[in-house]
C-alpha positions as semicolon CSV with decimal commas, in nm:
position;residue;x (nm);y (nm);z (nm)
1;X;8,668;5,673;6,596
2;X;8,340;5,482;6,549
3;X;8,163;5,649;6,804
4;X;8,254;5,964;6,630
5;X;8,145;5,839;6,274
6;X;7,824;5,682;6,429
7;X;7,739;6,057;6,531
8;X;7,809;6,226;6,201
9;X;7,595;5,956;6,065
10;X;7,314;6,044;6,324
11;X;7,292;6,416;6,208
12;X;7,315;6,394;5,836
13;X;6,907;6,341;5,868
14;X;6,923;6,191;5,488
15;X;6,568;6,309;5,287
16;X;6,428;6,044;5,117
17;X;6,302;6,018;4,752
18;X;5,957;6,008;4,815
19;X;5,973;6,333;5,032
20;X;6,221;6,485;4,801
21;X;5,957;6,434;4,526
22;X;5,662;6,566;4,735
23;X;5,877;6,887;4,788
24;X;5,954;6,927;4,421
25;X;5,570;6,820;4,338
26;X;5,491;7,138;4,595
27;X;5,772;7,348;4,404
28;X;5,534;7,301;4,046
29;X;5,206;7,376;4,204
30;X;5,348;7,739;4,392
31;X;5,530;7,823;4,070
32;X;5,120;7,750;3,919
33;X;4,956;7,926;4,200
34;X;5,178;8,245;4,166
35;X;5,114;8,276;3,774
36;X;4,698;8,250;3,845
37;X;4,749;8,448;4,144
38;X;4,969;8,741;3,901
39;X;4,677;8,711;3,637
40;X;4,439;8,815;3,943
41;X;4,630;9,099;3,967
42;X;4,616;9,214;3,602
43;X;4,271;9,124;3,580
44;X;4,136;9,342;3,903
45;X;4,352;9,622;3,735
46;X;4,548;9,648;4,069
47;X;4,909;9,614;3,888
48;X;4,982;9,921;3,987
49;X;4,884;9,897;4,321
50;X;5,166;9,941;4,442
51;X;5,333;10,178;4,203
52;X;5,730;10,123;4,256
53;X;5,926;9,850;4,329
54;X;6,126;9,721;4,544
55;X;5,888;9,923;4,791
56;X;5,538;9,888;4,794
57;X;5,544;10,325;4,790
58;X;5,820;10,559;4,834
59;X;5,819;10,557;5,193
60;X;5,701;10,227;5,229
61;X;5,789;9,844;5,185
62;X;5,420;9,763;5,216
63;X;5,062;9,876;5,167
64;X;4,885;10,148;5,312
65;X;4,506;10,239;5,377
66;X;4,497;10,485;5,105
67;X;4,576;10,235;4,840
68;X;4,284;10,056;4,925
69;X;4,222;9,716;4,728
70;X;4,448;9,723;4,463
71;X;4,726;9,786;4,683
72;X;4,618;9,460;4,907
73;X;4,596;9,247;4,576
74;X;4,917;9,319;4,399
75;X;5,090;9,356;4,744
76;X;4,948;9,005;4,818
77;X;5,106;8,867;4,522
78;X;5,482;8,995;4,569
79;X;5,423;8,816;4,949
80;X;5,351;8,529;4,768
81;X;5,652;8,528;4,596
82;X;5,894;8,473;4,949
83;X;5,642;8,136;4,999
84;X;5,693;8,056;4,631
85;X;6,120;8,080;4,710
86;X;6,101;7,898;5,111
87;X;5,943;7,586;4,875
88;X;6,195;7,602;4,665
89;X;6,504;7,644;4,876
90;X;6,319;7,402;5,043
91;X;6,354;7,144;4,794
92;X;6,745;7,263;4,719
93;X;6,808;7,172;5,094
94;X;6,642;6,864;5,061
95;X;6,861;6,807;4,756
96;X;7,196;6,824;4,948
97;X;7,085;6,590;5,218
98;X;6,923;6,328;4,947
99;X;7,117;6,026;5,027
100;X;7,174;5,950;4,670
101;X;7,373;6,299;4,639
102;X;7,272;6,277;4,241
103;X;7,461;6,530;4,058
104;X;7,156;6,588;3,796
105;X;6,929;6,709;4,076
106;X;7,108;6,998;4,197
107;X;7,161;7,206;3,879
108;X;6,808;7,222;3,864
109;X;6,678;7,303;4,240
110;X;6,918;7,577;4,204
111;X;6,805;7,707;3,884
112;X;6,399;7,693;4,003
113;X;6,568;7,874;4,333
114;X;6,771;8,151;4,123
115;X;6,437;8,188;3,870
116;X;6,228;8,289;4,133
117;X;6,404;8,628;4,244
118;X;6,475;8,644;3,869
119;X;6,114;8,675;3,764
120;X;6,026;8,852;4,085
121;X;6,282;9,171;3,927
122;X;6,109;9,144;3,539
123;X;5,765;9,190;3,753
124;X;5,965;9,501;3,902
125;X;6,051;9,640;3,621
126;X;5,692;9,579;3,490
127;X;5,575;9,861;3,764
128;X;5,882;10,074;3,649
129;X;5,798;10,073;3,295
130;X;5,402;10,145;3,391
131;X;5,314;9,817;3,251
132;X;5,465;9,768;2,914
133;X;5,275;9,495;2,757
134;X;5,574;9,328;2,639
135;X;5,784;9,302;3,006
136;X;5,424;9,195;3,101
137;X;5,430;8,900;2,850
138;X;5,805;8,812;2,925
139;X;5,717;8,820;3,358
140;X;5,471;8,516;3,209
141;X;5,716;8,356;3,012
142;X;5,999;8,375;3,267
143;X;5,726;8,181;3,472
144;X;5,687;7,922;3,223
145;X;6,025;7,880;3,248
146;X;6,069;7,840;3,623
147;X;5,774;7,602;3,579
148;X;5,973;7,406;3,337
149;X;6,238;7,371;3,537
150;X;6,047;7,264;3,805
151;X;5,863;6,984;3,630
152;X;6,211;6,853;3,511
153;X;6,365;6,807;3,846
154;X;6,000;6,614;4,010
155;X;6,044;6,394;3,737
156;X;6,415;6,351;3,770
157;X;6,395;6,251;4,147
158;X;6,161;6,018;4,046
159;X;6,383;5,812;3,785
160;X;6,690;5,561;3,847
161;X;7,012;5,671;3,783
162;X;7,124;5,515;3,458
163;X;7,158;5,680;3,145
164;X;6,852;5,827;2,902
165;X;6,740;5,550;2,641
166;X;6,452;5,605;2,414
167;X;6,122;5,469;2,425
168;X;6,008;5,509;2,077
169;X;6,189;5,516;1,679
170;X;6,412;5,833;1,630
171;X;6,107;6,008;1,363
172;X;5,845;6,025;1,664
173;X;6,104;6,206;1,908
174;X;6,114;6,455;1,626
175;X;5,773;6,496;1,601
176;X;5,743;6,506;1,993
177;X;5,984;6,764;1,965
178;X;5,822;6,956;1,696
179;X;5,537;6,962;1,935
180;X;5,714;7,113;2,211
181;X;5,863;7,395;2,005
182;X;5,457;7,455;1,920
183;X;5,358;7,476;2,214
184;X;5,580;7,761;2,328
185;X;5,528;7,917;2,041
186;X;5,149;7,947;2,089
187;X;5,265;8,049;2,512
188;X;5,410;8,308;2,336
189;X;5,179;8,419;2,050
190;X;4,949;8,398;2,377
191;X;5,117;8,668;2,529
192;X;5,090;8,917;2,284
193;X;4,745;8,838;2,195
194;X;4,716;8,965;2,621
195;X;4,925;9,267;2,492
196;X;4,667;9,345;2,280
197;X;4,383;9,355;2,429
198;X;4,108;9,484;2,757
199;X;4,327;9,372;3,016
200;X;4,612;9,597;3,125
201;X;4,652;9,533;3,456
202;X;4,554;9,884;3,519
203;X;4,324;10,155;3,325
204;X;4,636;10,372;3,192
205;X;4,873;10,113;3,090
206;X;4,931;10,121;2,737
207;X;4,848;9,833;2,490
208;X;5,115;9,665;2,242
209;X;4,974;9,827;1,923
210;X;4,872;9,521;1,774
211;X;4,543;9,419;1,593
212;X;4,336;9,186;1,828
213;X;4,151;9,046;1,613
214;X;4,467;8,970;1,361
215;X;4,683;8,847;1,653
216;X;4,428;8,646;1,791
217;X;4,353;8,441;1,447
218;X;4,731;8,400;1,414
219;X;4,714;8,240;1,787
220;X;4,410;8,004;1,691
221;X;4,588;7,923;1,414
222;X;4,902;7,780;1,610
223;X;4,620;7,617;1,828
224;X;4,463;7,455;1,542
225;X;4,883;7,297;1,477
226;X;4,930;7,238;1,811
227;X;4,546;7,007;1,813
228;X;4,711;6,837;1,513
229;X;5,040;6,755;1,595
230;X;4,936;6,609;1,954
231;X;4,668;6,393;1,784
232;X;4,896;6,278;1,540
233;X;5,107;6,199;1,833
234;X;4,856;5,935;1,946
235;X;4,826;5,766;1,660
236;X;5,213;5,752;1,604
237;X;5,274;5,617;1,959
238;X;4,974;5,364;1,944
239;X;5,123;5,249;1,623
240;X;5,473;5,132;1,759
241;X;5,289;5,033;2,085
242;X;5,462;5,335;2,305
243;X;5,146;5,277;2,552
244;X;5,284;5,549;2,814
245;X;5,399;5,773;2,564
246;X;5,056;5,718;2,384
247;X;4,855;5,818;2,778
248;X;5,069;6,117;2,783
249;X;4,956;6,223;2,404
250;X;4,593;6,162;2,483
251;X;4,654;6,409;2,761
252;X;4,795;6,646;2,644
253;X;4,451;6,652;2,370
254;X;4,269;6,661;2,617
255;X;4,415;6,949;2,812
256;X;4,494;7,160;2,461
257;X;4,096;7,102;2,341
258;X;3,955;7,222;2,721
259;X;4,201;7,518;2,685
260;X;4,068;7,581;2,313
261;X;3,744;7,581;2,410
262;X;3,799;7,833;2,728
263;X;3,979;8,031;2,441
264;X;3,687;8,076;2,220
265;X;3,446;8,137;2,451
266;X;3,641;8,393;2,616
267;X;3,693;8,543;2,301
268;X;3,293;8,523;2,180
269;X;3,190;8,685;2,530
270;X;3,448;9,000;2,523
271;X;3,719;8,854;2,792
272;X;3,560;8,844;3,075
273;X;3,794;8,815;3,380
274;X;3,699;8,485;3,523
275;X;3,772;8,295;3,206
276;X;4,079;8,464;3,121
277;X;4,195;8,358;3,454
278;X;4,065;7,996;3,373
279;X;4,291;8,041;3,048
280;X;4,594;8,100;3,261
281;X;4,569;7,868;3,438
282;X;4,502;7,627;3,116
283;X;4,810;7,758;2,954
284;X;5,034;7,613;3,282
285;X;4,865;7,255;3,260
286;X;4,917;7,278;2,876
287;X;5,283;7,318;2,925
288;X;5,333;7,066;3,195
289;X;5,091;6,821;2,978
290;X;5,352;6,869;2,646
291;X;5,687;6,800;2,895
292;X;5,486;6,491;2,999
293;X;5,479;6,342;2,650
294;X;5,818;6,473;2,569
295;X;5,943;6,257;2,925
296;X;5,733;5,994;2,773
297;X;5,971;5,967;2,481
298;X;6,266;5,786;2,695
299;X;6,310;5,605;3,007
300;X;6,625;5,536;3,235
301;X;6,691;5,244;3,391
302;X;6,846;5,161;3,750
303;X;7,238;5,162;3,711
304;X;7,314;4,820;3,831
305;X;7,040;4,647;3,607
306;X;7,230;4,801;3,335
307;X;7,528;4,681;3,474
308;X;7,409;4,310;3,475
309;X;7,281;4,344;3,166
310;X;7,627;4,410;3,036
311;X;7,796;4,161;3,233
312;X;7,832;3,815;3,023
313;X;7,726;3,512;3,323
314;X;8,065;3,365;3,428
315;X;8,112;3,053;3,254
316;X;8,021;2,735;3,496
317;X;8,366;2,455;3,509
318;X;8,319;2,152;3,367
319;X;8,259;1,827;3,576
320;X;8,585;1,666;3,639
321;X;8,473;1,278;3,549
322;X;8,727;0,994;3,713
């Protein structure tokens, strides 16, 4: 019987945290790479360069010599996607055989494993529906999401087990909060300011009918919140002395002014591709920069220091004097 446990022990090959973390760390930056990588593929017009979906034609699953370019780009991209999903199914495997077996981790590999194909069908249906602006803007968003997710579970493999305590007062949670809901909203403002304008993803695809110019002051204007908020965030946390909560605020200004200024200039030189791109790409870091200060909010501590902490020291017997 022992030589028979000793053997099941052998095989289990346990993954460790640190490589557990490295392969959720890989999971964020492929969920990143596939949202600048999509953006190359509105911005070179090529999203309908392969014009159906699941096929790449009718007749075909992938790209032929007649569909030159475009056909290679967006073609490219949907490859990418089956990399994007082997990291992440990577990283549920390597939750099963974490020897910790925490229950936490495994909702949320499986949810960055089930987003992928998820977003992969919205970018279908973006081909079907000759890119509608607004599936175009929700294939982003669903990506944001994924990303989320993503972020969530590096940072939970990287924490003890005990439970969630906060790091500063109950009013600056709120206001971290408020900050987060912000954020999104200008992701999403973002998207329809894309809806709106030059870059279809291809020279027919129709534009959301809304005003650039209006859309795009309404988006600076949720920037110009967003700038606010995050600086009053620093202050806030210095105040109480939250010193990693107030790293992850001066972060996150520093991300949100680099993306403003990409924004304007963008916007001052007619969108052209490169810095829209750069945008993009700004618009992932700004979201992973506001879940950073909203993880900064609350810490958890290892189980069995919490334990000890609890336990009241046994009381020591009294000398027994003759």
């Amino acid at each position: 019987m022992r030589r028979i446990r000793s053997v099941k022990r052998s095989v289990r090959f346990p993954v460790s945290a640190t490589l557990l973390r490295r392969l959720a760390l890989a999971s964020i930056i492929a969920n990143v790479a596939i949202v600048v990588t999509g953006g190359a593929v509105r911005l070179t017009a090529s999203g309908l360069g392969c014009p159906t979906w699941p096929r790449c034609t009718d007749a075909s699953y992938t790209t032929t010599q007649e569909m030159g370019v475009h056909g290679v780009i967006e073609f490219g991209n949907r490859l990418l996607t089956f990399a994007v999903g082997l990291i992440a199914l990577a990283v549920v495997v390597g939750v099963l055989l974490h020897g910790a077996r925490r229950r936490e981790l495994l909702p949320l590999a499986v949810a960055v494993l089930f987003g992928i194909p998820l977003q992969a069908v919205i970018g279908g249906i973006t081909v079907l529906t000759n890119l509608n602006p607004w599936v175009v803007g929700l294939h982003f968003l669903a990506s944001m999401v994924v990303i989320a997710a993503a972020y969530a579970l590096w940072r939970r493999v990287g924490e003890p087990d005990g439970p969630a305590t906060p790091t500063v007062p109950g009013p600056l949670r709120t206001l971290a909060l408020v900050t987060t809901v912000v954020s999104a909203a200008v992701l999403v403002i973002g998207t329809w300011v894309t809806g709106s304008g030059p870059h279809a993803g291809d020279h027919g695809a129709a534009r959301n009918g809304l005003d650039p110019e209006a859309i795009s002051q309404v988006h600076a204007d949720g920037v110009f919140l967003l700038v606010g908020l995050s600086v009053a965030l620093v202050f806030a946390f210095r105040a109480v002395g939250a010193r990693r909560a107030e790293r992850a605020a001066v972060v996150l200004v520093a991300v949100e002014l680099g993306q403003g200024v990409i924004g304007f200039v963008q916007y001052f030189t007619h969108l052209p591709a490169v810095l829209v791109g750069a945008h993009m790409l700004g618009s992932c870091l700004v979201l992973l920069a506001t879940l950073a200060v909203q993880w900064s909010t609350r810490e958890r501590r290892p189980v069995q220091a919490d334990r000890a902490a609890a336990t009241p020291p046994a009381e020591v017997p009294a000398p027994i004097h003759a």
